[in-house]
Each structure stands twice: as C-alpha cells, then as structure tokens.
Short mmCIF file of C-alpha atoms in Angstrom, two decimals:
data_model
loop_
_atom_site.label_atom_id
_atom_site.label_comp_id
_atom_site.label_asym_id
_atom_site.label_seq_id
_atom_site.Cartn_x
_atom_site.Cartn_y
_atom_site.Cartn_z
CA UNK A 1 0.00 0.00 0.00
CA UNK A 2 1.23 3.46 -0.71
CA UNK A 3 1.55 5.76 2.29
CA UNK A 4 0.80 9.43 1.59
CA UNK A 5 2.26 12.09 4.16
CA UNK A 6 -0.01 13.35 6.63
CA UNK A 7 -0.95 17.18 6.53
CA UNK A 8 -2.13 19.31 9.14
CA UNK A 9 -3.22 22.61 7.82
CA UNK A 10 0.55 24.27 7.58
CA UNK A 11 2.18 21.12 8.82
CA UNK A 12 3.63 18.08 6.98
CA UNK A 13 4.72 15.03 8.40
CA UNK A 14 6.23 12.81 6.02
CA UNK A 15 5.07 9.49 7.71
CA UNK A 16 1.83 9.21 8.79
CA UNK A 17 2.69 8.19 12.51
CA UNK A 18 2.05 10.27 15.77
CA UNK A 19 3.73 8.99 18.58
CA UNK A 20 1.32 8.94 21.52
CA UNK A 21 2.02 10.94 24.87
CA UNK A 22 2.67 8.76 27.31
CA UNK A 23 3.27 9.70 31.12
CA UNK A 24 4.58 10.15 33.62
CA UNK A 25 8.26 10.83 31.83
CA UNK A 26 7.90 8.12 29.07
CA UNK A 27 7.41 10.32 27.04
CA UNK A 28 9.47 13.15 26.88
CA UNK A 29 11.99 15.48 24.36
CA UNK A 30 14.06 12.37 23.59
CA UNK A 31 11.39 9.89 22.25
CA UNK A 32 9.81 13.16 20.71
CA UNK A 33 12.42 14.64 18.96
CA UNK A 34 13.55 11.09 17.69
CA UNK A 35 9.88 10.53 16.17
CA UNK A 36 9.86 14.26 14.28
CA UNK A 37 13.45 13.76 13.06
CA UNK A 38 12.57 10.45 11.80
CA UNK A 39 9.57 12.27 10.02
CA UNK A 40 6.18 11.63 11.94
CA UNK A 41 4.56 13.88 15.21
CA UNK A 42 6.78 13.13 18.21
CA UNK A 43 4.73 14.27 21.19
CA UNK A 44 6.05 15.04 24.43
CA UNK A 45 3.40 14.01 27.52
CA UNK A 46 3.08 17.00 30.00
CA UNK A 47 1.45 14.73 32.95
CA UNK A 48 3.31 15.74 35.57
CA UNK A 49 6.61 16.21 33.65
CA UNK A 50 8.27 18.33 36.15
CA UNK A 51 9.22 15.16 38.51
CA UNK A 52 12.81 15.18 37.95
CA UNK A 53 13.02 18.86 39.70
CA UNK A 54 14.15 18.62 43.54
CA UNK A 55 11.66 20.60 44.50
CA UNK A 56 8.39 19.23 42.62
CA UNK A 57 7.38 17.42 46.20
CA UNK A 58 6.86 20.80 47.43
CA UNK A 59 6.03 22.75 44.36
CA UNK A 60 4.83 20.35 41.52
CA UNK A 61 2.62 23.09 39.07
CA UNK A 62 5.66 25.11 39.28
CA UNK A 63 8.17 22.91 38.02
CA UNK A 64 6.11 21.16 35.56
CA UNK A 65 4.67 24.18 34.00
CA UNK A 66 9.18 25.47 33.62
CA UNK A 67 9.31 21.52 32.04
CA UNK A 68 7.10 21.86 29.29
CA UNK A 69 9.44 24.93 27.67
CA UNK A 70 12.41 23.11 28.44
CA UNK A 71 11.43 19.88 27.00
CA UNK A 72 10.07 21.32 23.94
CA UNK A 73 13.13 23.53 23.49
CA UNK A 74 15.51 20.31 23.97
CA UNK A 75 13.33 18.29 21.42
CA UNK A 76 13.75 20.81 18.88
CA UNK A 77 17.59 20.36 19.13
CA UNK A 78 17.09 16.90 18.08
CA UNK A 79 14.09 16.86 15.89
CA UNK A 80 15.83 18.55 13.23
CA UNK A 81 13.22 20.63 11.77
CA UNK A 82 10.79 18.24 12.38
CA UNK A 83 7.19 18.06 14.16
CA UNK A 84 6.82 18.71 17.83
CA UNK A 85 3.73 18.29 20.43
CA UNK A 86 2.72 17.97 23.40
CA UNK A 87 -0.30 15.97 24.96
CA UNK A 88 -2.22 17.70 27.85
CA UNK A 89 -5.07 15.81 30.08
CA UNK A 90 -8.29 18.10 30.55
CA UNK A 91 -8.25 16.42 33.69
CA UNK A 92 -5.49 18.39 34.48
CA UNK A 93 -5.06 20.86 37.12
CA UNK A 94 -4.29 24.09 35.99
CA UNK A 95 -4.97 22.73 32.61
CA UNK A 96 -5.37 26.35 30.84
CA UNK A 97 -1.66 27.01 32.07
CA UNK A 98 -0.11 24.11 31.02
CA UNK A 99 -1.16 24.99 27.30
CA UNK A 100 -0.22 28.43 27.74
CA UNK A 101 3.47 27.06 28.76
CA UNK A 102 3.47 24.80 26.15
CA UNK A 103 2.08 28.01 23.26
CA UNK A 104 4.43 29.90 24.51
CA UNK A 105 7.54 27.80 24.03
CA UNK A 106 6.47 27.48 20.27
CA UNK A 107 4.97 23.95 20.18
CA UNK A 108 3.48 22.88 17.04
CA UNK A 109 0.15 21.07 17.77
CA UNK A 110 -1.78 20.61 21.23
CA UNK A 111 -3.59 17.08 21.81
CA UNK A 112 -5.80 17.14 24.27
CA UNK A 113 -8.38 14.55 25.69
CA UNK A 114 -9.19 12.75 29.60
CA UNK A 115 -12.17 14.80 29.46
CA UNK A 116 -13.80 17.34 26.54
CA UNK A 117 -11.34 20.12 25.39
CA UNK A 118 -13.94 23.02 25.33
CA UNK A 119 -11.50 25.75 26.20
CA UNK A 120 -8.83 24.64 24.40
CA UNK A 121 -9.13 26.96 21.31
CA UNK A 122 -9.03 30.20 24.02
CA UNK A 123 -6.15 29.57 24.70
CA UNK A 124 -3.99 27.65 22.03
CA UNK A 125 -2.64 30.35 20.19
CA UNK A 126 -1.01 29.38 16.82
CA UNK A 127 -0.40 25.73 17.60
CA UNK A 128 -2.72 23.11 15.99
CA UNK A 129 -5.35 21.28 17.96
CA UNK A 130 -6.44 18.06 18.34
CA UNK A 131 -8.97 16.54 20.27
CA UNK A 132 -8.84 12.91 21.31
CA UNK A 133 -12.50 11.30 21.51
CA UNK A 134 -13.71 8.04 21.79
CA UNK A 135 -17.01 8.71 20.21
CA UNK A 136 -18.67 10.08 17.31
CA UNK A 137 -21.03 11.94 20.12
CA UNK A 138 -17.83 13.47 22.05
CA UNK A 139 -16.77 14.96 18.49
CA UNK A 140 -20.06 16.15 17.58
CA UNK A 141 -19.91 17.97 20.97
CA UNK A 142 -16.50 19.40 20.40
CA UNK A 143 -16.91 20.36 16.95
CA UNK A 144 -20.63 22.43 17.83
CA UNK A 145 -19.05 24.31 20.62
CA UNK A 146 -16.11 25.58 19.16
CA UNK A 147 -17.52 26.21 16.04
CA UNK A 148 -19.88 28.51 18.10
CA UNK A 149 -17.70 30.10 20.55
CA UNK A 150 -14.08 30.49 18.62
CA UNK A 151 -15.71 30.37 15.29
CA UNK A 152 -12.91 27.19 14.74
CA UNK A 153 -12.52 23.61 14.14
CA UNK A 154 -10.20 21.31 14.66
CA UNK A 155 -7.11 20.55 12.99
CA UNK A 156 -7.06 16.85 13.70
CA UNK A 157 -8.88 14.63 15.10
CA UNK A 158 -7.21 11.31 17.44
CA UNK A 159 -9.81 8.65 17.69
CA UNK A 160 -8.80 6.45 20.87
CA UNK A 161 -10.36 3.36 20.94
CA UNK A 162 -10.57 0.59 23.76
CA UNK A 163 -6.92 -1.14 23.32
CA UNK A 164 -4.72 1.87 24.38
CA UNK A 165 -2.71 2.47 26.91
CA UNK A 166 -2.99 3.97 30.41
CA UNK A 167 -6.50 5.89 31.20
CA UNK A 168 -9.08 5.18 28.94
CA UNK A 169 -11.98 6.68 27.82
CA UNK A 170 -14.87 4.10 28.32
CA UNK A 171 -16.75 2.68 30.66
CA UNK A 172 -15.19 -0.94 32.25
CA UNK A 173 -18.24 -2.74 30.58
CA UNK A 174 -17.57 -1.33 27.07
CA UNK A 175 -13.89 -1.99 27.09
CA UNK A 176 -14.53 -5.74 27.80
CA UNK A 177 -17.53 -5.52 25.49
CA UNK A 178 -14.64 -4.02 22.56
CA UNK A 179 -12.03 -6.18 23.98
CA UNK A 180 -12.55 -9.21 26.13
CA UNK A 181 -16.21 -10.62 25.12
CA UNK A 182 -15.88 -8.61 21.23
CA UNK A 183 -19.14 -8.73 21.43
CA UNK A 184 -18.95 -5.09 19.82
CA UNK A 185 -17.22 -3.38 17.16
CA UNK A 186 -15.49 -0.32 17.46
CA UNK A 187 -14.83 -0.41 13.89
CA UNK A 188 -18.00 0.93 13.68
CA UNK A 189 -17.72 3.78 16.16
CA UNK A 190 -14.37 5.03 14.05
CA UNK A 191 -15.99 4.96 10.55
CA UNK A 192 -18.92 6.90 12.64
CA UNK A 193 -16.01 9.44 13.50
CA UNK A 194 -14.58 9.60 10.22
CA UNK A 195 -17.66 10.47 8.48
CA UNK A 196 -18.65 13.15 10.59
CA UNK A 197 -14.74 14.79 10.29
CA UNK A 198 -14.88 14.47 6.64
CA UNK A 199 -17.71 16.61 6.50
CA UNK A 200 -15.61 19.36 8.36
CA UNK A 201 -12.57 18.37 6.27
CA UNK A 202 -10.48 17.03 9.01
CA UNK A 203 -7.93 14.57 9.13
CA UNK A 204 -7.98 12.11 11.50
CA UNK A 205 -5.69 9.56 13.30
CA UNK A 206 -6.54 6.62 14.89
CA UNK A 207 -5.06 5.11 17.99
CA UNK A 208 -5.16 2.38 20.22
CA UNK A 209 -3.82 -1.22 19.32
CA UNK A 210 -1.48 -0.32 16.55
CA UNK A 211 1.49 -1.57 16.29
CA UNK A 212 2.52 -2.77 13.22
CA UNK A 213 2.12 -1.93 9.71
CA UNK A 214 -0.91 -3.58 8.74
CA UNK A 215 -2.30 -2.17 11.56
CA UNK A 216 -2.31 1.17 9.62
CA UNK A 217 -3.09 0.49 6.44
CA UNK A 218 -6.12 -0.80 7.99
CA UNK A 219 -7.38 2.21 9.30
CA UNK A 220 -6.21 4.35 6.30
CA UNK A 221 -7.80 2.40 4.06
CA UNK A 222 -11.18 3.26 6.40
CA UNK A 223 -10.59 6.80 6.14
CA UNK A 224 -7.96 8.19 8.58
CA UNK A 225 -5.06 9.95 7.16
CA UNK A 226 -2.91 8.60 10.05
CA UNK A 227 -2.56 6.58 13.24
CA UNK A 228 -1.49 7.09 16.87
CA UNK A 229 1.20 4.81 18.19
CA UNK A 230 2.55 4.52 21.83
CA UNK A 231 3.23 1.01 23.22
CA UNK A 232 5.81 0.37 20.12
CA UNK A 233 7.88 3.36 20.86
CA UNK A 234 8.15 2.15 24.86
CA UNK A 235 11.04 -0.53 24.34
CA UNK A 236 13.01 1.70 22.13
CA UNK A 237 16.99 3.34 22.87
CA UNK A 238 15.34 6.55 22.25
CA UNK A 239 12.22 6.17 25.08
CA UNK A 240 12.60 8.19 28.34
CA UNK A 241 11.74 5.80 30.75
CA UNK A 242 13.86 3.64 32.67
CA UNK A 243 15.72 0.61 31.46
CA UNK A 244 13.61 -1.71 33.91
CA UNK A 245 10.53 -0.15 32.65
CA UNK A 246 11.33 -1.18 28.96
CA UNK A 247 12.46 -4.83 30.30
CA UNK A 248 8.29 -5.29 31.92
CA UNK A 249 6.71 -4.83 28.63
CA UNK A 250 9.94 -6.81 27.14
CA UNK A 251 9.10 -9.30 30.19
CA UNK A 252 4.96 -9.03 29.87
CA UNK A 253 2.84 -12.10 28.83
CA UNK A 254 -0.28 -11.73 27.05
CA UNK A 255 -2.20 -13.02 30.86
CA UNK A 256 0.10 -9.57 32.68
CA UNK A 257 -1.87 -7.54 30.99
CA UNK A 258 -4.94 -5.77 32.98
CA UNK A 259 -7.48 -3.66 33.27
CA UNK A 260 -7.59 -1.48 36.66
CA UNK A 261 -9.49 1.31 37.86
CA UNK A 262 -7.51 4.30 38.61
CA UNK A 263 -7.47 6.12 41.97
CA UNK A 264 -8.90 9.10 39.35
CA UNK A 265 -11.58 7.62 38.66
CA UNK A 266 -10.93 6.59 35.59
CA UNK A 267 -10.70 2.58 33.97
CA UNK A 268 -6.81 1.90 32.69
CA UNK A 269 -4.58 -0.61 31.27
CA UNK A 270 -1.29 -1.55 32.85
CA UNK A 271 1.11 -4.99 33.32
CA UNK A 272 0.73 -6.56 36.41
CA UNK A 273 2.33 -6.61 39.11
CA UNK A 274 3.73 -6.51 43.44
CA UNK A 275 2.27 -3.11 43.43
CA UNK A 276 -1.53 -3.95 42.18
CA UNK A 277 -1.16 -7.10 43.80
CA UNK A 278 -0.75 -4.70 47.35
CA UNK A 279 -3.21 -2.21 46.01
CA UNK A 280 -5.70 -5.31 45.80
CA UNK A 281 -4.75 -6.14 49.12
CA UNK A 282 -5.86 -3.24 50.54
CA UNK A 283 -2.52 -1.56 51.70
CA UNK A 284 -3.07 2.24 51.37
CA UNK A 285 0.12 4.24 49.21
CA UNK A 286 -1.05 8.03 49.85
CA UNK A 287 1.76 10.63 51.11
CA UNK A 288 0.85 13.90 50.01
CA UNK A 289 -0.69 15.16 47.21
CA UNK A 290 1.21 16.44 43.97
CA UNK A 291 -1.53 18.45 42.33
CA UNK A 292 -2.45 16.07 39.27
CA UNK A 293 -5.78 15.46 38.08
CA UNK A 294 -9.03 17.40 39.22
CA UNK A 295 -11.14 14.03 39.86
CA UNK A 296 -8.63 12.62 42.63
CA UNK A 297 -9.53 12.68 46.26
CA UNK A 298 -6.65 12.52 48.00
CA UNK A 299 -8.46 11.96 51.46
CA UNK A 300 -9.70 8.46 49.95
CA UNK A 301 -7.90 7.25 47.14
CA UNK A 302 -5.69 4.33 47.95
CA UNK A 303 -2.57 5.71 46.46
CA UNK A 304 -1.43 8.65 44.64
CA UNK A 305 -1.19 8.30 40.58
CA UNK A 306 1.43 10.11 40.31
CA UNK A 307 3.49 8.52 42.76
CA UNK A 308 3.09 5.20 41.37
CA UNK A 309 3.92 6.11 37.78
CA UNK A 310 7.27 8.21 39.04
CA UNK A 311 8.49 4.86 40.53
CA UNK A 312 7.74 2.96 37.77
CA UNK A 313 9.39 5.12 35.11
CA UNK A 314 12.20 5.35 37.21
CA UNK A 315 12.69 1.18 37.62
CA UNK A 316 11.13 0.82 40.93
CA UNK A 317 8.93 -1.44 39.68
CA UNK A 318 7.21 -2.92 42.77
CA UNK A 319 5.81 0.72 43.92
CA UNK A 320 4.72 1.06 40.22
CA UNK A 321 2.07 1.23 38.04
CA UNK A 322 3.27 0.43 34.54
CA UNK A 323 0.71 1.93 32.31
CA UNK A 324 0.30 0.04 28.58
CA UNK A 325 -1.69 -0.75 25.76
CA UNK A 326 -3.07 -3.93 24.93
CA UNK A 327 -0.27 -5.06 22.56
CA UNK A 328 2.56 -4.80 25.10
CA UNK A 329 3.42 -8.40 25.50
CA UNK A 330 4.69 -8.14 21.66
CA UNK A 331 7.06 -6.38 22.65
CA UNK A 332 10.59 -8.97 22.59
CA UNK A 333 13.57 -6.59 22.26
CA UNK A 334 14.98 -2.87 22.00
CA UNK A 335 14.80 -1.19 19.06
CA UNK A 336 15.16 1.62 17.51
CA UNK A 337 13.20 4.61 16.56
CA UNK A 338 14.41 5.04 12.75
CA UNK A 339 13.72 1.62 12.84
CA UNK A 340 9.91 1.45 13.60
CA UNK A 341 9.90 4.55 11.45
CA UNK A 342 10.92 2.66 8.25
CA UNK A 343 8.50 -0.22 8.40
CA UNK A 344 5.41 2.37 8.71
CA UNK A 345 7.14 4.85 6.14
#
C-alpha cells in the first residue's frame, strides 16, 4: 500500500505516525524529537513532567509548567526541523496554564483529551489542535461548541479506541464488550467518527492497538489519514523511561496484561504486578498530594497516581504502576526509533 504524508493545515509530516504521549516521563523530548526527526509527530506528555526537579514534592505546578518549555526547546535540538507536540489531560489541574506554557515555548500542535477540550481553542494560540474522543457523540460535541464560541474547528482529530494504553476513555463494561467478550465493534464507532470529520474536512488519526504496519493500512484504508502509536515506541533506545521499565513490557505475557481502575476515577490498562497485587490487598500508598488530576480525592484514594507512575518510570517497579496498551506483551527486544519509522514509512 502506498503511504501518503499526513498534513495538518501548515504542517507536513512525512510518515503518517504520531507517537502517543505517554506519562509520567515516558514520554518526553528524547522519544519526541527522535519521532519528528525520523519524520512523523513526536509528542512530548506534559502529565506531571516536572518530577525530575528537587523541589516538585513541594512545588509540583511550578516545576512542571518550567518543564514543558524546556522539553520542547531540547526536542527541537534533536528533531531537526521536524514536528513537535505535546499531549495535555483536561483532567489536568491548571490545565489552561499548562497549554499556555506549552504556546508559549512554540509547540506545534496541542492534543488534548481525559475529558472534553472546550476551552482549548481560548487559549492555544497558533499551535494546531487536536482533540482525542472516543465517540462520534464526544466529536459532535467538540466540533458544535467551538464552532460557536471560537468560530474554529479542529485541525485533527485522534480517535482512541478501547486497546490503548494507560486511562481510557470508556466505561469498564464497554472496554470488555470491545475487547474481552468482542461482542462489539469499534470499527463501527471510528468509521462513525470519520464520516462526521470528513464533513468538516479534518484529518484524522486513529489510535489504540497499533502496532505494526498492517495495523495502519487498515485504518487508512477506512478513512484516517494517520494513526497514533505509543506502546511500540516504549522498548526503544530513544524512550525516556527507565531501562527496567522497557524490560516489563519486554518481560509481559499476554495473561500480565490488565485492566484497573484508577485512583482518578478513571478505567486503565497496565502490566501486572507486586504493586496492584498490594493495592488489591488493601494496603493504602497516599503521602501527600502532587496536584495532578481534578477528579482525585486525596483523602480516599488508595494511592497517589502520580506517585506510582514516578516509581515505575524510574525502575522501581514494585511501587509502580506500569501503564500500557493492549499489545505490550509483543514487545521482545529494543529497538530503535528510525527503525519502527521505516517499516510504517
């Protein structure tokens, strides 16, 4: 199949691939800038992206919103002229700052789902934007409101469907009605989206399960003009998290693979492990609050998000939670970036 280039209005990516944002720290300016110089979207993840600062315990908005510049900044170095962007939670506290930060340091294109991006065009300046929905409703939505209020629309749309990685947007049922039981097809749902994104004359990408090339050339020859791709980019050189964190999904059996419900209230998909093996137990991992998502309640969640993800990305492994999508266990070795690149170019 011949792959066309994916444009977005001034922007042209020469493979059709987005690399997914992935936090806490997976994703970051050297996975990002290694996508966009290899010619697709590298996007950096801003969840919480400030954790390497000393002082984030204390100060956590703070140093993530002075992280966002200084990722974007260093992923430009390596991009080489290449696409940059960021992905930013709605959940998010302070979530109209953290796009400001990310505007200001010249980013290219905002993605932005974990909730319905109705502000976004206020305050996105020249970047791009992208909503992420899950429905052909949430777009519909979207679309209306912005097209009312900001007289705009959007310049991409990421379909997520129920095999990605970390939080997801469906309820538990759905997912193992998609996933588990099939007794659904989300196939339909994405053609839904498609249709209704043609008529504005937007591209879209889809994500969620992809990982190899007849993955996309499925969904392109449905419509999209590109696909979303996370899990694959985890075990490469290039991929800011931790050595050990690359070895679990290197490590990871088709059976490791589950489906928890997040302390924010939201369904997710991680490897398991010690920690959700304690979690299930009932021990209790909360010690102090570091300001992430608007649906957590710190006085009775049973252990910070943020927290567990820092320790995972770093290697500790058994405090963890190791976000990933549903393909992880294909993962078998490290590779690179250029690499991936090539067989979806």
């Amino acid at each position: 199949m011949n792959i066309n280039e994916l444009k977005i209005g001034s922007l042209t990516a020469r493979v059709p691939v987005i690399q997914g944002g992935m936090g806490v720290g997976v994703s970051l300016s050297g996975l990002a800038g290694a996508v966009a110089a290899a010619g697709g979207i590298g996007v950096i993840s801003t969840a919480q992206i400030g954790y390497r600062d000393a002082d984030f315990d204390r100060n956590p908005i703070a140093c993530n919103l002075k992280a966002i510049g200084e990722e974007i900044r260093k992923a430009r170095a390596i991009a080489d002229g290449g696409i940059i962007g960021v992905n930013i939670m709605v959940a998010t506290k302070h979530y109209e700052e953290y796009v400001k930060a990310a505007v200001e340091a010249g980013v290219d294109i905002i993605i932005s789902g974990a909730g319905l991006p109705m502000t976004l065009p206020s305050v996105s300046g020249d970047a791009m934007i992208a909503p992420i929905v899950s429905s052909k409703k949430s777009l519909a939505v979207i679309s209306k409101y912005w097209s009312k209020k900001y007289d705009r629309k959007p310049d991409l749309v990421v379909i997520e469907g129920p095999k990605a990685g970390g939080h997801l947007g469906f309820q538990l049922e759905e997912i193992e009605a998609y996933t588990v039981a099939e007794t659904k097809d989300y196939d339909e749902e994405i053609k839904a989206i498609i249709a209704l994104a043609d008529e504005m004359e937007v591209p879209v990408a889809v994500a969620g399960g992809i990982y190899e090339r007849a993955d996309m050339e499925h969904y392109l020859e449905m419509g999209a003009k590109a696909v979303q791709i996370a899990t694959r980019f985890v075990t490469t050189r290039e991929c800011d998290a931790s050595e050990a964190y690359k070895q679990a999904y290197i490590d990871a059996k088709k059976e490791d693979i589950v489906l928890v419900k997040s302390p924010v209230g939201m369904p997710g998909r991680a490897i398991h492990n010690a920690f959700l093996d304690k979690v299930a137990q009932g021990e209790r991992f909360m010690r102090g609050c570091r300001q992430c998502i608007s649906t957590c309640k710190p006085e009775t969640t049973p252990y910070c998000i943020t927290e567990a993800l820092v320790n995972a990305v770093k290697g500790n492994l058994d405090e963890g939670l190791i976000f990933c999508g549903s393909n992880a266990c294909r993962a078998d070795k490290i590779e690179t970036v250029a690499d991936i690149m090539e067989e979806f170019s």
